[in-house]
GROMACS .gro file of C-alpha atoms in nm:
model
  186
    1MET     CA    1  -0.340  -0.350   0.870
    2SER     CA    2  -0.622  -0.194   1.048
    3THR     CA    3  -0.855  -0.431   1.240
    4ASP     CA    4  -1.083  -0.141   1.351
    5ALA     CA    5  -1.442  -0.215   1.218
    6SER     CA    6  -1.446   0.161   1.127
    7PRO     CA    7  -1.316   0.148   0.757
    8GLU     CA    8  -1.061   0.390   0.650
    9HIS     CA    9  -1.224   0.365   0.319
   10SER     CA   10  -1.588   0.388   0.241
   11ARG     CA   11  -1.705   0.505  -0.077
   12ILE     CA   12  -2.044   0.397  -0.178
   13PRO     CA   13  -2.220   0.577  -0.490
   14SER     CA   14  -2.575   0.697  -0.420
   15GLY     CA   15  -2.869   0.682  -0.622
   16PRO     CA   16  -3.103   0.427  -0.753
   17LEU     CA   17  -2.944   0.090  -0.777
   18THR     CA   18  -3.084  -0.249  -0.816
   19PRO     CA   19  -2.836  -0.460  -0.595
   20ALA     CA   20  -2.496  -0.338  -0.717
   21PRO     CA   21  -2.259  -0.616  -0.865
   22ILE     CA   22  -2.039  -0.668  -0.563
   23VAL     CA   23  -1.681  -0.810  -0.549
   24VAL     CA   24  -1.586  -0.908  -0.191
   25MET     CA   25  -1.209  -0.884  -0.223
   26GLY     CA   26  -0.895  -0.959  -0.016
   27VAL     CA   27  -0.591  -1.206   0.039
   28SER     CA   28  -0.633  -1.565   0.089
   29GLY     CA   29  -0.790  -1.676   0.440
   30VAL     CA   30  -0.958  -1.330   0.473
   31GLY     CA   31  -1.312  -1.495   0.430
   32LYS     CA   32  -1.407  -1.374   0.090
   33SER     CA   33  -1.580  -1.697   0.008
   34SER     CA   34  -1.759  -1.748   0.337
   35VAL     CA   35  -1.861  -1.385   0.388
   36GLY     CA   36  -1.943  -1.348   0.011
   37SER     CA   37  -2.173  -1.642   0.048
   38ALA     CA   38  -2.350  -1.518   0.338
   39LEU     CA   39  -2.387  -1.169   0.199
   40ALA     CA   40  -2.528  -1.333  -0.128
   41SER     CA   41  -2.791  -1.493   0.108
   42LEU     CA   42  -2.866  -1.180   0.300
   43LEU     CA   43  -2.920  -0.974  -0.039
   44LYS     CA   44  -3.097  -1.276  -0.206
   45VAL     CA   45  -2.871  -1.273  -0.503
   46ARG     CA   46  -2.638  -1.526  -0.672
   47PHE     CA   47  -2.291  -1.592  -0.534
   48VAL     CA   48  -2.019  -1.695  -0.739
   49ASP     CA   49  -1.668  -1.798  -0.611
   50ALA     CA   50  -1.403  -1.645  -0.883
   51ASP     CA   51  -1.177  -1.942  -0.785
   52SER     CA   52  -1.409  -2.152  -0.993
   53LEU     CA   53  -1.334  -1.921  -1.278
   54HIS     CA   54  -0.984  -2.001  -1.306
   55PRO     CA   55  -0.859  -2.195  -1.619
   56LEU     CA   56  -0.732  -2.523  -1.482
   57ALA     CA   57  -0.371  -2.398  -1.557
   58ASN     CA   58  -0.390  -2.156  -1.316
   59VAL     CA   59  -0.525  -2.390  -1.038
   60GLN     CA   60  -0.241  -2.648  -1.091
   61LYS     CA   61   0.012  -2.351  -1.057
   62MET     CA   62  -0.107  -2.231  -0.711
   63ALA     CA   63  -0.177  -2.591  -0.600
   64GLY     CA   64   0.223  -2.646  -0.674
   65GLY     CA   65   0.278  -2.341  -0.462
   66ILE     CA   66   0.363  -2.113  -0.760
   67SER     CA   67   0.238  -1.761  -0.780
   68LEU     CA   68   0.039  -1.658  -1.072
   69THR     CA   69   0.170  -1.394  -1.305
   70ASP     CA   70  -0.029  -1.102  -1.452
   71GLU     CA   71  -0.030  -1.277  -1.771
   72ASP     CA   72  -0.211  -1.554  -1.600
   73ARG     CA   73  -0.466  -1.328  -1.414
   74TRP     CA   74  -0.577  -1.114  -1.724
   75PRO     CA   75  -0.795  -1.359  -1.912
   76TRP     CA   76  -0.943  -1.490  -1.588
   77LEU     CA   77  -1.007  -1.115  -1.465
   78ARG     CA   78  -1.206  -1.062  -1.779
   79VAL     CA   79  -1.426  -1.373  -1.708
   80VAL     CA   80  -1.480  -1.246  -1.354
   81GLY     CA   81  -1.572  -0.874  -1.490
   82LEU     CA   82  -1.817  -1.058  -1.741
   83ALA     CA   83  -1.971  -1.283  -1.476
   84LEU     CA   84  -2.042  -0.966  -1.298
   85ALA     CA   85  -2.188  -0.787  -1.603
   86SER     CA   86  -2.424  -1.078  -1.699
   87ALA     CA   87  -2.586  -1.060  -1.336
   88SER     CA   88  -2.600  -0.688  -1.313
   89THR     CA   89  -2.976  -0.655  -1.338
   90GLU     CA   90  -3.063  -0.912  -1.087
   91GLY     CA   91  -2.753  -0.862  -0.860
   92ILE     CA   92  -2.460  -1.087  -0.783
   93VAL     CA   93  -2.181  -1.133  -0.516
   94VAL     CA   94  -1.835  -1.263  -0.646
   95ALA     CA   95  -1.563  -1.369  -0.392
   96CYS     CA   96  -1.226  -1.259  -0.588
   97SER     CA   97  -0.897  -1.165  -0.470
   98ALA     CA   98  -0.856  -0.850  -0.684
   99LEU     CA   99  -0.530  -0.734  -0.494
  100ARG     CA  100  -0.420  -0.483  -0.724
  101ARG     CA  101  -0.604  -0.165  -0.859
  102ALA     CA  102  -0.507  -0.286  -1.220
  103TYR     CA  103  -0.699  -0.600  -1.135
  104ARG     CA  104  -0.995  -0.429  -1.012
  105ASP     CA  105  -0.991  -0.177  -1.319
  106GLU     CA  106  -1.013  -0.494  -1.539
  107ILE     CA  107  -1.300  -0.622  -1.373
  108ARG     CA  108  -1.460  -0.266  -1.398
  109ARG     CA  109  -1.371  -0.250  -1.773
  110GLN     CA  110  -1.632  -0.549  -1.789
  111GLU     CA  111  -1.860  -0.396  -1.530
  112PRO     CA  112  -1.822  -0.046  -1.437
  113GLY     CA  113  -2.080  -0.063  -1.142
  114THR     CA  114  -1.891  -0.306  -0.930
  115LEU     CA  115  -1.871  -0.214  -0.593
  116PHE     CA  116  -1.569  -0.378  -0.396
  117ILE     CA  117  -1.567  -0.474  -0.021
  118PHE     CA  118  -1.226  -0.517   0.096
  119LEU     CA  119  -1.209  -0.773   0.391
  120GLU     CA  120  -0.886  -0.719   0.583
  121ALA     CA  121  -0.719  -0.929   0.886
  122ASP     CA  122  -0.404  -0.942   1.046
  123GLY     CA  123  -0.128  -1.194   0.930
  124THR     CA  124  -0.155  -1.431   1.240
  125LEU     CA  125  -0.519  -1.454   1.198
  126LEU     CA  126  -0.479  -1.514   0.824
  127ARG     CA  127  -0.215  -1.785   0.870
  128GLU     CA  128  -0.431  -1.949   1.126
  129ARG     CA  129  -0.729  -1.957   0.915
  130LEU     CA  130  -0.528  -2.107   0.604
  131THR     CA  131  -0.375  -2.402   0.822
  132GLN     CA  132  -0.728  -2.474   0.901
  133ARG     CA  133  -0.836  -2.534   0.545
  134PRO     CA  134  -0.765  -2.873   0.442
  135GLY     CA  135  -0.797  -2.953   0.063
  136HIS     CA  136  -0.812  -2.585  -0.069
  137PHE     CA  137  -0.580  -2.546  -0.378
  138MET     CA  138  -0.417  -2.224  -0.237
  139PRO     CA  139  -0.124  -2.306  -0.010
  140ALA     CA  140  -0.053  -2.099   0.296
  141SER     CA  141   0.285  -2.078   0.149
  142LEU     CA  142   0.155  -1.804  -0.083
  143LEU     CA  143  -0.002  -1.579   0.168
  144ASP     CA  144   0.324  -1.358   0.184
  145SER     CA  145   0.337  -1.304  -0.162
  146GLN     CA  146  -0.048  -1.187  -0.154
  147LEU     CA  147   0.022  -0.949   0.114
  148GLU     CA  148   0.299  -0.776  -0.077
  149THR     CA  149   0.084  -0.738  -0.367
  150LEU     CA  150  -0.221  -0.623  -0.199
  151GLU     CA  151  -0.332  -0.278  -0.282
  152PRO     CA  152  -0.610  -0.173  -0.056
  153LEU     CA  153  -0.886   0.033  -0.211
  154GLU     CA  154  -0.820   0.380  -0.311
  155SER     CA  155  -1.058   0.668  -0.217
  156ASP     CA  156  -1.202   0.685  -0.565
  157GLU     CA  157  -1.292   0.334  -0.570
  158ALA     CA  158  -1.669   0.259  -0.504
  159GLY     CA  159  -1.663   0.012  -0.195
  160LEU     CA  160  -1.558  -0.026   0.147
  161THR     CA  161  -1.301  -0.196   0.369
  162ILE     CA  162  -1.423  -0.425   0.673
  163ALA     CA  163  -1.246  -0.607   0.923
  164SER     CA  164  -1.313  -0.980   0.919
  165ALA     CA  165  -1.214  -1.055   1.254
  166GLY     CA  166  -1.549  -1.085   1.377
  167GLY     CA  167  -1.662  -1.388   1.221
  168ILE     CA  168  -1.852  -1.497   0.880
  169ASP     CA  169  -2.196  -1.381   1.013
  170ALA     CA  170  -2.135  -1.071   1.166
  171THR     CA  171  -1.893  -0.956   0.886
  172ALA     CA  172  -2.163  -1.029   0.631
  173ARG     CA  173  -2.418  -0.862   0.861
  174GLU     CA  174  -2.204  -0.541   0.881
  175VAL     CA  175  -2.121  -0.522   0.534
  176PHE     CA  176  -2.522  -0.571   0.430
  177HIS     CA  177  -2.606  -0.289   0.702
  178ARG     CA  178  -2.355  -0.053   0.582
  179LEU     CA  179  -2.485  -0.116   0.189
  180ALA     CA  180  -2.868  -0.193   0.245
  181GLY     CA  181  -2.967   0.178   0.206
  182PRO     CA  182  -2.742   0.286  -0.084
  183LEU     CA  183  -2.792  -0.048  -0.267
  184PHE     CA  184  -3.172  -0.039  -0.262
  185LYS     CA  185  -3.233   0.344  -0.235
  186ALA     CA  186  -3.519   0.436  -0.456
   0.00000   0.00000   0.00000
């Protein structure tokens, strides 16, 4: 994984946009929720952690160290997409793993204008962060399975890739500055 702040992927649509619905994505421990919340604050829009949209059965499965199957994920991904679609006129930032292209496609089926911000960090940093998160239902033991599942953004997907090694505020500000022009262009 690249830790360079210059993204390998950067595709942001141009044209008039209300703050586009944004998904801050990546594996567990990369900072999706923290950076997403900080970004939503900078954009003055609502923040939703997609973890709060999981049905109880999914949460219990992950808390038990069991990876979710696609059958577990599809209904949840539809709910994530609907949350984005329902707030598309006022703007929203959602933290969601969205690890595979098919998962992002499902979200886009509900809200086609979604921008994806892919946060990346190296495995050592991710493991360190996960061990410092007491009480989170997602155990560090599932990180390897997430890294194996991860499909970074492709060149035809709207969004950008950002290294998340620089801290929450710095990462959120970088995303904000990179998106501010295209998001609010008249």
